mmCIF file of C-alpha atoms in Angstrom:
data_model
loop_
_atom_site.group_PDB
_atom_site.id
_atom_site.type_symbol
_atom_site.label_atom_id
_atom_site.label_comp_id
_atom_site.label_asym_id
_atom_site.label_seq_id
_atom_site.Cartn_x
_atom_site.Cartn_y
_atom_site.Cartn_z
ATOM 1 C CA UNK Y 20 -8.826 22.703 -6.416
ATOM 2 C CA UNK Y 21 -12.629 23.954 -6.780
ATOM 3 C CA UNK Y 22 -15.368 22.193 -5.401
ATOM 4 C CA UNK Y 23 -12.645 19.558 -3.500
ATOM 5 C CA UNK Y 24 -15.320 17.902 -1.784
ATOM 6 C CA UNK Y 25 -17.096 17.301 -4.361
ATOM 7 C CA UNK Y 26 -14.596 15.496 -6.399
ATOM 8 C CA UNK Y 27 -13.695 13.370 -3.330
ATOM 9 C CA UNK Y 28 -17.666 12.221 -3.444
ATOM 10 C CA UNK Y 29 -17.066 11.565 -6.723
ATOM 11 C CA UNK Y 30 -14.012 9.739 -6.990
ATOM 12 C CA UNK Y 31 -15.754 7.343 -4.154
ATOM 13 C CA UNK Y 32 -18.522 6.829 -5.839
ATOM 14 C CA UNK Y 33 -16.105 5.646 -8.844
ATOM 15 C CA UNK Y 34 -14.016 3.473 -6.771
ATOM 16 C CA UNK Y 35 -16.963 1.976 -4.897
ATOM 17 C CA UNK Y 36 -18.370 0.727 -8.510
ATOM 18 C CA UNK Y 37 -14.859 -0.118 -9.441
ATOM 19 C CA UNK Y 38 -14.312 -2.265 -6.591
ATOM 20 C CA UNK Y 39 -17.745 -3.975 -7.010
ATOM 21 C CA UNK Y 40 -17.875 -4.125 -10.928
ATOM 22 C CA UNK Y 41 -13.917 -3.781 -11.623
ATOM 23 C CA UNK Y 42 -11.867 -4.818 -9.463
ATOM 24 C CA UNK Y 43 -9.187 -6.908 -11.059
ATOM 25 C CA UNK Y 44 -8.321 -4.293 -13.751
ATOM 26 C CA UNK Y 45 -8.183 -0.802 -14.488
ATOM 27 C CA UNK Y 46 -10.570 0.469 -17.339
ATOM 28 C CA UNK Y 47 -9.556 1.235 -20.913
ATOM 29 C CA UNK Y 48 -10.633 4.927 -20.361
ATOM 30 C CA UNK Y 49 -8.309 5.237 -17.118
ATOM 31 C CA UNK Y 50 -5.047 3.832 -18.623
ATOM 32 C CA UNK Y 51 -5.592 5.842 -22.178
ATOM 33 C CA UNK Y 52 -5.792 9.047 -19.643
ATOM 34 C CA UNK Y 53 -2.817 8.018 -18.274
ATOM 35 C CA UNK Y 54 -0.731 7.077 -21.106
ATOM 36 C CA UNK Y 55 -1.204 10.139 -22.446
ATOM 37 C CA UNK Y 56 -0.079 11.972 -19.374
ATOM 38 C CA UNK Y 57 2.931 10.074 -19.411
ATOM 39 C CA UNK Y 58 4.147 11.761 -22.136
ATOM 40 C CA UNK Y 59 4.587 14.758 -20.254
ATOM 41 C CA UNK Y 60 7.362 12.553 -18.813
ATOM 42 C CA UNK Y 61 11.334 13.170 -20.470
ATOM 43 C CA UNK Y 62 12.093 9.504 -18.822
ATOM 44 C CA UNK Y 63 8.870 7.542 -20.443
ATOM 45 C CA UNK Y 64 8.259 9.559 -23.346
ATOM 46 C CA UNK Y 65 10.698 7.988 -25.420
ATOM 47 C CA UNK Y 66 10.996 4.697 -23.883
ATOM 48 C CA UNK Y 67 10.056 1.551 -25.763
ATOM 49 C CA UNK Y 68 8.205 -1.008 -24.502
ATOM 50 C CA UNK Y 69 7.820 -2.644 -22.441
ATOM 51 C CA UNK Y 70 8.756 0.107 -19.816
ATOM 52 C CA UNK Y 71 12.081 -0.669 -17.675
ATOM 53 C CA UNK Y 72 11.738 -1.983 -13.982
ATOM 54 C CA UNK Y 73 12.684 0.456 -11.572
ATOM 55 C CA UNK Y 74 13.510 0.120 -7.995
ATOM 56 C CA UNK Y 75 13.508 2.753 -5.280
ATOM 57 C CA UNK Y 76 17.015 4.092 -6.260
ATOM 58 C CA UNK Y 77 16.469 3.996 -9.634
ATOM 59 C CA UNK Y 78 13.423 6.156 -9.163
ATOM 60 C CA UNK Y 79 15.247 8.662 -6.785
ATOM 61 C CA UNK Y 80 17.878 8.831 -9.227
ATOM 62 C CA UNK Y 81 15.685 9.620 -11.522
ATOM 63 C CA UNK Y 82 13.202 11.911 -9.519
ATOM 64 C CA UNK Y 83 13.373 15.514 -12.032
ATOM 65 C CA UNK Y 84 12.846 13.062 -14.856
ATOM 66 C CA UNK Y 85 9.972 10.981 -13.950
ATOM 67 C CA UNK Y 86 8.030 13.564 -12.652
ATOM 68 C CA UNK Y 87 5.516 15.462 -15.170
ATOM 69 C CA UNK Y 88 4.872 18.958 -12.865
ATOM 70 C CA UNK Y 89 8.350 20.231 -12.823
ATOM 71 C CA UNK Y 90 9.344 19.685 -9.601
ATOM 72 C CA UNK Y 91 13.131 19.131 -8.388
ATOM 73 C CA UNK Y 92 14.489 16.504 -6.286
ATOM 74 C CA UNK Y 93 16.640 19.265 -4.120
ATOM 75 C CA UNK Y 94 13.131 21.587 -4.340
ATOM 76 C CA UNK Y 95 10.942 18.153 -3.065
ATOM 77 C CA UNK Y 96 13.464 17.551 -0.554
ATOM 78 C CA UNK Y 97 14.385 21.013 0.946
ATOM 79 C CA UNK Y 98 10.382 21.716 1.510
ATOM 80 C CA UNK Y 99 10.170 17.867 2.891
ATOM 81 C CA UNK Y 100 12.777 18.376 5.355
ATOM 82 C CA UNK Y 101 11.896 21.747 6.519
ATOM 83 C CA UNK Y 102 8.370 19.941 7.287
ATOM 84 C CA UNK Y 103 9.791 17.043 9.393
ATOM 85 C CA UNK Y 104 12.291 19.599 11.219
ATOM 86 C CA UNK Y 105 9.149 22.344 12.004
ATOM 87 C CA UNK Y 106 6.569 19.678 12.185
ATOM 88 C CA UNK Y 107 4.547 21.872 10.224
ATOM 89 C CA UNK Y 108 3.181 19.644 7.139
ATOM 90 C CA UNK Y 109 0.890 22.139 4.930
ATOM 91 C CA UNK Y 110 3.650 23.717 3.027
ATOM 92 C CA UNK Y 111 3.182 22.813 -0.408
ATOM 93 C CA UNK Y 112 5.029 23.369 -3.961
ATOM 94 C CA UNK Y 113 2.097 24.959 -5.564
ATOM 95 C CA UNK Y 114 -0.669 22.991 -5.779
ATOM 96 C CA UNK Y 115 1.828 19.813 -5.441
ATOM 97 C CA UNK Y 116 1.627 18.067 -1.856
ATOM 98 C CA UNK Y 117 5.282 16.536 -0.941
ATOM 99 C CA UNK Y 118 5.815 13.831 1.064
ATOM 100 C CA UNK Y 119 8.776 12.033 3.026
ATOM 101 C CA UNK Y 120 8.792 8.438 4.009
ATOM 102 C CA UNK Y 121 11.681 6.745 5.765
ATOM 103 C CA UNK Y 122 10.873 3.508 4.075
ATOM 104 C CA UNK Y 123 11.115 0.206 6.019
ATOM 105 C CA UNK Y 124 14.734 -0.187 4.836
ATOM 106 C CA UNK Y 125 15.364 3.568 6.205
ATOM 107 C CA UNK Y 126 15.708 4.817 2.933
ATOM 108 C CA UNK Y 127 14.000 8.391 2.351
ATOM 109 C CA UNK Y 128 11.621 8.595 -0.469
ATOM 110 C CA UNK Y 129 9.801 11.087 -1.661
ATOM 111 C CA UNK Y 130 6.309 11.077 -3.193
ATOM 112 C CA UNK Y 131 4.259 14.022 -5.443
ATOM 113 C CA UNK Y 132 0.727 14.589 -5.191
ATOM 114 C CA UNK Y 133 -1.544 17.362 -7.074
ATOM 115 C CA UNK Y 134 -5.173 18.299 -5.756
ATOM 116 C CA UNK Y 135 -7.151 15.718 -8.095
ATOM 117 C CA UNK Y 136 -5.017 12.878 -6.946
ATOM 118 C CA UNK Y 137 -5.424 13.773 -3.417
ATOM 119 C CA UNK Y 138 -9.223 13.616 -3.960
ATOM 120 C CA UNK Y 139 -8.916 10.283 -5.450
ATOM 121 C CA UNK Y 140 -6.683 8.829 -2.657
ATOM 122 C CA UNK Y 141 -9.338 10.408 0.005
ATOM 123 C CA UNK Y 142 -12.187 8.904 -2.210
ATOM 124 C CA UNK Y 143 -10.501 5.413 -1.928
ATOM 125 C CA UNK Y 144 -9.682 5.721 1.508
ATOM 126 C CA UNK Y 145 -13.479 6.175 2.258
ATOM 127 C CA UNK Y 146 -14.257 3.604 0.379
ATOM 128 C CA UNK Y 147 -11.853 0.861 1.403
ATOM 129 C CA UNK Y 148 -10.524 1.460 4.547
ATOM 130 C CA UNK Y 149 -13.109 4.335 6.791
ATOM 131 C CA UNK Y 150 -16.069 3.527 5.286
ATOM 132 C CA UNK Y 151 -18.760 6.560 4.321
ATOM 133 C CA UNK Y 152 -20.628 7.258 7.210
ATOM 134 C CA UNK Y 153 -23.341 10.550 7.771
ATOM 135 C CA UNK Y 154 -22.901 9.632 11.551
ATOM 136 C CA UNK Y 155 -19.831 12.391 13.059
ATOM 137 C CA UNK Y 156 -16.510 10.515 13.993
ATOM 138 C CA UNK Y 157 -13.319 11.136 14.810
ATOM 139 C CA UNK Y 158 -10.063 9.245 13.534
ATOM 140 C CA UNK Y 159 -6.689 9.010 15.486
ATOM 141 C CA UNK Y 160 -3.709 8.707 13.042
ATOM 142 C CA UNK Y 161 -0.243 7.821 14.480
ATOM 143 C CA UNK Y 162 2.710 8.769 12.134
ATOM 144 C CA UNK Y 163 5.592 9.982 11.960
ATOM 145 C CA UNK Y 164 4.832 12.818 9.236
ATOM 146 C CA UNK Y 165 1.554 14.432 8.846
ATOM 147 C CA UNK Y 166 0.722 15.422 5.549
ATOM 148 C CA UNK Y 167 -1.912 17.463 3.138
ATOM 149 C CA UNK Y 168 -2.897 14.186 2.071
ATOM 150 C CA UNK Y 169 -3.993 12.613 4.975
ATOM 151 C CA UNK Y 170 -5.631 15.976 6.468
ATOM 152 C CA UNK Y 171 -7.630 15.747 2.796
ATOM 153 C CA UNK Y 172 -9.409 13.215 5.093
ATOM 154 C CA UNK Y 173 -11.374 16.036 7.000
ATOM 155 C CA UNK Y 174 -14.518 16.950 7.108
ATOM 156 C CA UNK Y 175 -17.628 18.100 9.038
ATOM 157 C CA UNK Y 176 -18.580 14.529 9.753
ATOM 158 C CA UNK Y 177 -15.237 13.673 9.942
ATOM 159 C CA UNK Y 178 -12.397 14.682 12.582
ATOM 160 C CA UNK Y 179 -8.501 13.857 11.983
ATOM 161 C CA UNK Y 180 -6.241 14.079 14.778
ATOM 162 C CA UNK Y 181 -3.080 13.795 13.910
ATOM 163 C CA UNK Y 182 -0.581 11.971 16.590
ATOM 164 C CA UNK Y 183 3.132 12.606 16.040
ATOM 165 C CA UNK Y 184 4.712 9.520 16.975
ATOM 166 C CA UNK Y 185 8.241 11.337 17.739
ATOM 167 C CA UNK Y 186 6.410 12.405 21.363
ATOM 168 C CA UNK Y 187 5.867 9.931 24.393
ATOM 169 C CA UNK Y 188 3.336 7.739 23.759
ATOM 170 C CA UNK Y 189 1.855 8.009 27.533
ATOM 171 C CA UNK Y 190 0.737 11.474 26.505
ATOM 172 C CA UNK Y 191 -1.071 10.023 23.575
ATOM 173 C CA UNK Y 192 -2.652 7.451 25.796
ATOM 174 C CA UNK Y 193 -3.669 9.893 27.778
ATOM 175 C CA UNK Y 194 -5.162 12.169 24.822
ATOM 176 C CA UNK Y 195 -6.574 9.269 23.055
ATOM 177 C CA UNK Y 196 -8.722 8.877 26.705
ATOM 178 C CA UNK Y 197 -9.446 12.311 26.277
ATOM 179 C CA UNK Y 198 -10.914 12.781 22.957
ATOM 180 C CA UNK Y 199 -12.388 9.070 22.662
ATOM 181 C CA UNK Y 200 -11.900 8.723 18.828
ATOM 182 C CA UNK Y 201 -13.963 6.066 16.912
ATOM 183 C CA UNK Y 202 -11.108 5.151 14.485
ATOM 184 C CA UNK Y 203 -7.184 4.206 14.977
ATOM 185 C CA UNK Y 204 -5.239 3.828 12.552
ATOM 186 C CA UNK Y 205 -1.217 3.226 13.752
ATOM 187 C CA UNK Y 206 1.786 1.442 12.859
ATOM 188 C CA UNK Y 207 1.940 -2.109 14.914
ATOM 189 C CA UNK Y 208 4.837 -1.539 16.898
ATOM 190 C CA UNK Y 209 3.016 2.247 17.951
ATOM 191 C CA UNK Y 210 -0.171 -0.125 18.360
ATOM 192 C CA UNK Y 211 1.722 -2.615 20.677
ATOM 193 C CA UNK Y 212 2.600 0.289 22.768
ATOM 194 C CA UNK Y 213 -0.776 1.588 23.155
ATOM 195 C CA UNK Y 214 -2.019 -1.644 23.976
ATOM 196 C CA UNK Y 215 0.781 -2.329 27.030
ATOM 197 C CA UNK Y 216 -0.090 1.241 28.132
ATOM 198 C CA UNK Y 217 -3.579 0.298 28.346
ATOM 199 C CA UNK Y 218 -2.811 -3.459 29.940
ATOM 200 C CA UNK Y 219 -0.518 -1.747 32.945
ATOM 201 C CA UNK Y 220 -3.444 1.004 33.872
ATOM 202 C CA UNK Y 221 -6.072 -1.467 33.481
ATOM 203 C CA UNK Y 222 -7.725 0.473 31.183
ATOM 204 C CA UNK Y 223 -10.518 -0.317 28.283
ATOM 205 C CA UNK Y 224 -10.333 1.788 25.140
ATOM 206 C CA UNK Y 225 -12.942 1.146 22.990
ATOM 207 C CA UNK Y 226 -12.938 1.668 19.198
ATOM 208 C CA UNK Y 227 -15.231 1.244 15.818
ATOM 209 C CA UNK Y 228 -12.334 -0.092 13.696
ATOM 210 C CA UNK Y 229 -8.383 -0.515 14.269
ATOM 211 C CA UNK Y 230 -6.054 -0.391 11.344
ATOM 212 C CA UNK Y 231 -2.435 -1.066 10.794
ATOM 213 C CA UNK Y 232 -0.176 0.605 8.740
ATOM 214 C CA UNK Y 233 3.183 1.285 7.746
ATOM 215 C CA UNK Y 234 4.897 -2.160 9.157
ATOM 216 C CA UNK Y 235 4.437 -5.828 8.632
ATOM 217 C CA UNK Y 236 1.304 -6.868 11.152
ATOM 218 C CA UNK Y 237 2.374 -10.340 11.981
ATOM 219 C CA UNK Y 238 -0.327 -13.172 13.295
ATOM 220 C CA UNK Y 239 1.011 -13.154 16.356
ATOM 221 C CA UNK Y 240 0.428 -9.222 17.037
ATOM 222 C CA UNK Y 241 -2.941 -9.395 15.528
ATOM 223 C CA UNK Y 242 -3.976 -11.724 18.506
ATOM 224 C CA UNK Y 243 -2.532 -9.607 21.006
ATOM 225 C CA UNK Y 244 -3.831 -6.503 19.603
ATOM 226 C CA UNK Y 245 -7.769 -8.119 19.108
ATOM 227 C CA UNK Y 246 -7.111 -9.591 22.514
ATOM 228 C CA UNK Y 247 -6.714 -6.434 24.310
ATOM 229 C CA UNK Y 248 -8.730 -3.799 22.133
ATOM 230 C CA UNK Y 249 -11.654 -6.487 21.873
ATOM 231 C CA UNK Y 250 -11.936 -5.817 17.967
ATOM 232 C CA UNK Y 251 -10.856 -6.528 14.794
ATOM 233 C CA UNK Y 252 -7.644 -5.290 13.283
ATOM 234 C CA UNK Y 253 -7.708 -4.565 9.374
ATOM 235 C CA UNK Y 254 -4.619 -3.708 7.519
ATOM 236 C CA UNK Y 255 -3.784 -0.743 4.655
ATOM 237 C CA UNK Y 256 -0.976 -2.203 2.634
ATOM 238 C CA UNK Y 257 0.336 1.517 1.941
ATOM 239 C CA UNK Y 258 3.622 2.897 1.158
ATOM 240 C CA UNK Y 259 5.521 5.859 -1.005
ATOM 241 C CA UNK Y 260 4.470 3.618 -3.424
ATOM 242 C CA UNK Y 261 0.533 4.383 -3.466
ATOM 243 C CA UNK Y 262 -2.230 2.719 -2.012
ATOM 244 C CA UNK Y 263 -1.777 -0.895 -2.577
ATOM 245 C CA UNK Y 264 -3.973 -2.940 -0.705
ATOM 246 C CA UNK Y 265 -6.848 -3.287 1.470
ATOM 247 C CA UNK Y 266 -8.533 -5.487 3.942
ATOM 248 C CA UNK Y 267 -12.213 -6.844 2.844
ATOM 249 C CA UNK Y 268 -15.186 -7.793 4.769
ATOM 250 C CA UNK Y 269 -13.671 -11.318 5.625
ATOM 251 C CA UNK Y 270 -10.902 -10.005 6.981
ATOM 252 C CA UNK Y 271 -8.651 -10.790 3.752
ATOM 253 C CA UNK Y 272 -5.901 -8.250 2.286
ATOM 254 C CA UNK Y 273 -6.509 -7.627 -1.290
ATOM 255 C CA UNK Y 274 -4.295 -5.608 -3.801
ATOM 256 C CA UNK Y 275 -6.457 -2.867 -5.200
ATOM 257 C CA UNK Y 276 -5.896 -3.873 -9.055
ATOM 258 C CA UNK Y 277 -8.940 -1.889 -10.375
ATOM 259 C CA UNK Y 278 -6.033 0.600 -10.415
ATOM 260 C CA UNK Y 279 -3.119 -1.435 -9.697
ATOM 261 C CA UNK Y 280 -1.421 -3.354 -12.567
ATOM 262 C CA UNK Y 281 0.548 -6.209 -10.461
ATOM 263 C CA UNK Y 282 3.388 -8.429 -12.024
ATOM 264 C CA UNK Y 283 4.867 -11.165 -9.792
ATOM 265 C CA UNK Y 284 8.295 -11.575 -9.214
ATOM 266 C CA UNK Y 285 9.065 -14.950 -8.200
ATOM 267 C CA UNK Y 286 12.116 -15.099 -5.523
ATOM 268 C CA UNK Y 287 11.805 -18.948 -4.359
ATOM 269 C CA UNK Y 288 11.594 -22.369 -6.139
ATOM 270 C CA UNK Y 289 8.083 -23.100 -5.438
ATOM 271 C CA UNK Y 290 6.368 -20.058 -6.529
ATOM 272 C CA UNK Y 291 5.675 -18.949 -3.035
ATOM 273 C CA UNK Y 292 6.762 -15.684 -2.782
ATOM 274 C CA UNK Y 293 6.896 -12.846 -5.266
ATOM 275 C CA UNK Y 294 8.352 -9.379 -5.184
ATOM 276 C CA UNK Y 295 5.118 -7.103 -6.841
ATOM 277 C CA UNK Y 296 5.883 -4.822 -9.660
ATOM 278 C CA UNK Y 297 3.450 -2.066 -9.838
ATOM 279 C CA UNK Y 298 2.058 0.019 -12.384
ATOM 280 C CA UNK Y 299 -0.174 2.689 -10.779
ATOM 281 C CA UNK Y 300 -2.851 4.294 -13.112
ATOM 282 C CA UNK Y 301 -3.908 6.479 -10.540
ATOM 283 C CA UNK Y 302 -0.335 8.231 -9.959
ATOM 284 C CA UNK Y 303 -0.051 11.345 -12.664
ATOM 285 C CA UNK Y 304 2.424 13.940 -11.122
ATOM 286 C CA UNK Y 305 4.784 10.842 -10.098
ATOM 287 C CA UNK Y 306 4.403 8.225 -12.626
ATOM 288 C CA UNK Y 307 4.855 4.473 -10.782
ATOM 289 C CA UNK Y 308 5.291 2.102 -13.863
ATOM 290 C CA UNK Y 309 6.892 -1.445 -13.790
ATOM 291 C CA UNK Y 310 8.258 -0.419 -10.288
ATOM 292 C CA UNK Y 311 9.653 -3.668 -7.956
ATOM 293 C CA UNK Y 312 9.021 -3.127 -4.465
ATOM 294 C CA UNK Y 313 11.345 -5.109 -2.092
ATOM 295 C CA UNK Y 314 8.130 -6.600 -0.435
ATOM 296 C CA UNK Y 315 8.050 -10.695 -0.052
ATOM 297 C CA UNK Y 316 4.583 -11.183 -0.401
ATOM 298 C CA UNK Y 317 2.545 -14.663 -0.075
ATOM 299 C CA UNK Y 318 -0.052 -14.913 -2.498
ATOM 300 C CA UNK Y 319 -3.902 -16.542 -1.011
ATOM 301 C CA UNK Y 320 -5.934 -18.393 -2.035
ATOM 302 C CA UNK Y 321 -9.411 -16.884 -3.513
ATOM 303 C CA UNK Y 322 -11.364 -14.895 -1.082
ATOM 304 C CA UNK Y 323 -15.085 -15.561 -0.476
ATOM 305 C CA UNK Y 324 -15.911 -11.750 -0.337
ATOM 306 C CA UNK Y 325 -16.561 -11.809 -3.997
ATOM 307 C CA UNK Y 326 -13.654 -9.649 -4.914
ATOM 308 C CA UNK Y 327 -11.158 -10.759 -7.620
ATOM 309 C CA UNK Y 328 -8.411 -9.234 -6.807
ATOM 310 C CA UNK Y 329 -4.769 -10.947 -5.609
ATOM 311 C CA UNK Y 330 -5.312 -11.749 -2.440
ATOM 312 C CA UNK Y 331 -1.999 -11.362 0.040
ATOM 313 C CA UNK Y 332 -1.624 -14.143 2.296
ATOM 314 C CA UNK Y 333 0.827 -12.374 3.649
ATOM 315 C CA UNK Y 334 3.624 -9.656 3.532
ATOM 316 C CA UNK Y 335 6.457 -11.393 4.870
ATOM 317 C CA UNK Y 336 9.201 -8.716 5.288
ATOM 318 C CA UNK Y 337 11.952 -6.979 2.915
ATOM 319 C CA UNK Y 338 14.111 -8.889 0.900
ATOM 320 C CA UNK Y 339 16.993 -6.411 2.470
ATOM 321 C CA UNK Y 340 16.448 -8.673 5.332
ATOM 322 C CA UNK Y 341 16.351 -12.053 4.051
ATOM 323 C CA UNK Y 342 19.764 -13.812 6.102
ATOM 324 C CA UNK Y 343 22.418 -14.785 3.394
ATOM 325 C CA UNK Y 344 25.400 -17.355 4.025
ATOM 326 C CA UNK Y 345 27.804 -18.663 2.492
ATOM 327 C CA UNK Y 346 28.420 -22.139 3.883
ATOM 328 C CA UNK Y 347 31.688 -24.144 2.360
ATOM 329 C CA UNK Y 348 30.705 -22.319 -1.031
ATOM 330 C CA UNK Y 349 27.226 -23.614 -1.240
ATOM 331 C CA UNK Y 350 24.551 -20.392 -0.927
ATOM 332 C CA UNK Y 351 22.040 -20.829 2.119
ATOM 333 C CA UNK Y 352 19.299 -18.352 2.325
ATOM 334 C CA UNK Y 353 16.840 -18.047 5.535
ATOM 335 C CA UNK Y 354 13.631 -16.178 4.980
ATOM 336 C CA UNK Y 355 12.083 -14.135 7.831
ATOM 337 C CA UNK Y 356 9.273 -17.134 8.127
ATOM 338 C CA UNK Y 357 12.317 -19.305 9.403
ATOM 339 C CA UNK Y 358 13.699 -16.862 12.246
ATOM 340 C CA UNK Y 359 9.876 -15.653 12.802
ATOM 341 C CA UNK Y 360 8.450 -19.277 13.556
ATOM 342 C CA UNK Y 361 11.701 -20.301 15.897
ATOM 343 C CA UNK Y 362 11.099 -17.500 18.151
ATOM 344 C CA UNK Y 363 7.264 -17.265 18.700
ATOM 345 C CA UNK Y 364 6.992 -21.154 18.577
ATOM 346 C CA UNK Y 365 8.974 -21.111 21.936
ATOM 347 C CA UNK Y 366 6.155 -19.232 24.131
ATOM 348 C CA UNK Y 367 2.608 -17.263 24.183
ATOM 349 C CA UNK Y 368 3.815 -15.030 26.590
ATOM 350 C CA UNK Y 369 6.061 -13.284 23.594
ATOM 351 C CA UNK Y 370 4.488 -10.105 22.223
ATOM 352 C CA UNK Y 371 7.154 -8.560 20.856
ATOM 353 C CA UNK Y 372 10.909 -9.732 19.907
ATOM 354 C CA UNK Y 373 13.862 -8.611 17.339
ATOM 355 C CA UNK Y 374 15.997 -10.291 15.749
ATOM 356 C CA UNK Y 375 18.887 -8.781 13.643
ATOM 357 C CA UNK Y 376 21.924 -10.231 11.915
ATOM 358 C CA UNK Y 377 24.745 -7.562 13.095
ATOM 359 C CA UNK Y 378 27.396 -8.659 11.395
ATOM 360 C CA UNK Y 379 28.625 -11.613 9.363
ATOM 361 C CA UNK Y 380 28.801 -14.174 11.961
ATOM 362 C CA UNK Y 381 26.422 -12.601 14.782
ATOM 363 C CA UNK Y 382 23.062 -12.422 15.404
ATOM 364 C CA UNK Y 383 21.144 -10.357 18.096
ATOM 365 C CA UNK Y 384 17.767 -10.713 20.019
ATOM 366 C CA UNK Y 385 15.740 -9.438 22.032
ATOM 367 C CA UNK Y 386 12.247 -10.679 23.510
ATOM 368 C CA UNK Y 387 9.434 -8.783 25.577
ATOM 369 C CA UNK Y 388 7.040 -11.171 27.409
ATOM 370 C CA UNK Y 389 3.771 -10.839 29.425
ATOM 371 C CA UNK Y 390 5.261 -12.043 32.636
ATOM 372 C CA UNK Y 391 8.521 -10.717 33.657
ATOM 373 C CA UNK Y 392 9.202 -12.985 35.818
ATOM 374 C CA UNK Y 393 9.933 -15.596 33.148
ATOM 375 C CA UNK Y 394 11.696 -13.372 30.748
ATOM 376 C CA UNK Y 395 15.222 -15.187 31.532
ATOM 377 C CA UNK Y 396 13.964 -18.814 30.907
ATOM 378 C CA UNK Y 397 12.133 -17.591 27.447
ATOM 379 C CA UNK Y 398 15.356 -15.732 26.436
ATOM 380 C CA UNK Y 399 17.625 -18.708 26.889
ATOM 381 C CA UNK Y 400 14.724 -20.897 25.025
ATOM 382 C CA UNK Y 401 14.417 -18.600 22.048
ATOM 383 C CA UNK Y 402 18.679 -18.649 21.915
ATOM 384 C CA UNK Y 403 18.826 -21.913 21.645
ATOM 385 C CA UNK Y 404 15.653 -22.210 18.751
ATOM 386 C CA UNK Y 405 17.640 -20.110 16.653
ATOM 387 C CA UNK Y 406 21.056 -21.844 17.119
ATOM 388 C CA UNK Y 407 18.756 -24.950 16.371
ATOM 389 C CA UNK Y 408 17.441 -23.018 12.994
ATOM 390 C CA UNK Y 409 20.833 -22.237 11.698
ATOM 391 C CA UNK Y 410 22.606 -25.260 12.650
ATOM 392 C CA UNK Y 411 19.805 -27.545 11.080
ATOM 393 C CA UNK Y 412 20.722 -25.716 7.849
ATOM 394 C CA UNK Y 413 24.539 -26.399 8.108
ATOM 395 C CA UNK Y 414 25.337 -22.839 9.929
ATOM 396 C CA UNK Y 415 27.530 -23.838 12.396
ATOM 397 C CA UNK Y 416 29.966 -20.574 12.882
ATOM 398 C CA UNK Y 417 26.883 -18.461 14.252
ATOM 399 C CA UNK Y 418 27.210 -16.591 17.235
ATOM 400 C CA UNK Y 419 23.846 -15.453 19.016
ATOM 401 C CA UNK Y 420 23.509 -13.363 22.152
ATOM 402 C CA UNK Y 421 21.086 -11.117 23.938
ATOM 403 C CA UNK Y 422 20.769 -7.540 22.565
ATOM 404 C CA UNK Y 423 17.922 -4.964 23.348
ATOM 405 C CA UNK Y 424 14.253 -3.841 21.113
ATOM 406 C CA UNK Y 425 14.901 -0.200 20.359
ATOM 407 C CA UNK Y 426 12.419 1.592 18.819
ATOM 408 C CA UNK Y 427 13.405 4.679 15.972
ATOM 409 C CA UNK Y 428 10.528 6.639 15.248
ATOM 410 C CA UNK Y 429 12.160 7.973 12.574
ATOM 411 C CA UNK Y 430 12.117 4.463 10.619
ATOM 412 C CA UNK Y 431 9.893 1.555 10.832
ATOM 413 C CA UNK Y 432 10.176 -1.179 12.671
ATOM 414 C CA UNK Y 433 11.665 -4.184 12.211
ATOM 415 C CA UNK Y 434 11.446 -7.672 13.813
ATOM 416 C CA UNK Y 435 13.794 -9.312 11.577
ATOM 417 C CA UNK Y 436 16.597 -7.081 10.201
ATOM 418 C CA UNK Y 437 19.684 -7.869 8.654
ATOM 419 C CA UNK Y 438 22.224 -4.610 9.379
ATOM 420 C CA UNK Y 439 25.021 -6.486 7.979
ATOM 421 C CA UNK Y 440 24.388 -7.006 4.333
ATOM 422 C CA UNK Y 441 27.034 -9.326 3.880
ATOM 423 C CA UNK Y 442 28.056 -13.329 3.692
ATOM 424 C CA UNK Y 443 29.848 -15.444 5.979
#
């Protein structure tokens, strides 16, 4: 793509304008172009309105038919897996960049991005995440896999440093101390490891901006990171499905509704929680049309920052990780928040934990605490707190036992996980 940097600047200006003056609906021009492009997709060209709701499984099953650039799922997987194995993330299919995501549930997802879409994405990231500046800055970006999409952020005034989380964290901390980046971008589980390492060494490392990505950022994590780094923690809601939300100047997470249409599928009786159904008017190579995410979103109140776009008060987790039980013929649902509150209310010394439904009647849990001397006592209190939650809900036939926190860098870390997928 000729004049790639010029295109980035154009889209930066366009995103800035849309955020300020068109922040809760896409322009008619953008929607028209997107609909015309949709005719190139054999999956959608003969579809009747309203378009069908799709999920990740259906999206991947129809990968060849949905994308408009003639890339097969087989070909895309081959190049993406080769990149994973060689750790060389530069190969493309023609001009199309291919990315592979493990997903929070561990299911692999593929995404395709053209040079134009890369320029649009970089312009959006500059506007809403990194911020534009003529000052030279260094970015440290921790991720499982690099991609041409992320490398596109590079410029003469913006240095991009990719840190492979498959490698030991101590080596990365040494490198951070050496290069002293201005901006740190990483998953909460990685930020936690960096913070612990710095505390252990009694070292202070200053950043102008710290951005949490990929995993759910919980309030206790945020407080811990802000204490260690002496810096406000921002969030980006970015997935295989696209750049979905950003943190505003007031610290609130907003959907990017100047290019996204958000439909809400409520999943509880009081309409507190919903699944977002996403239509992305910035995706052309691989159209995203009425794509239902499995994330559990809590909607926030109107933000005083001035943006009219929907505020995300909390991303609770995935519906895959809701604990569901059958007690005497009655279905009992425990959303992640019930488990989360039970654990973190035990002690302020808990800075990380994991609770897993491992089989039909067994819960394992593990905690990391600031003072190891108190771990045994705190761990026992967590066990009792969890038992109390289950018993109050009428779930008596449950075993709660201590396990361990294991972080698999191939998948996103989840504090609360349902590995059973069965009911009692």
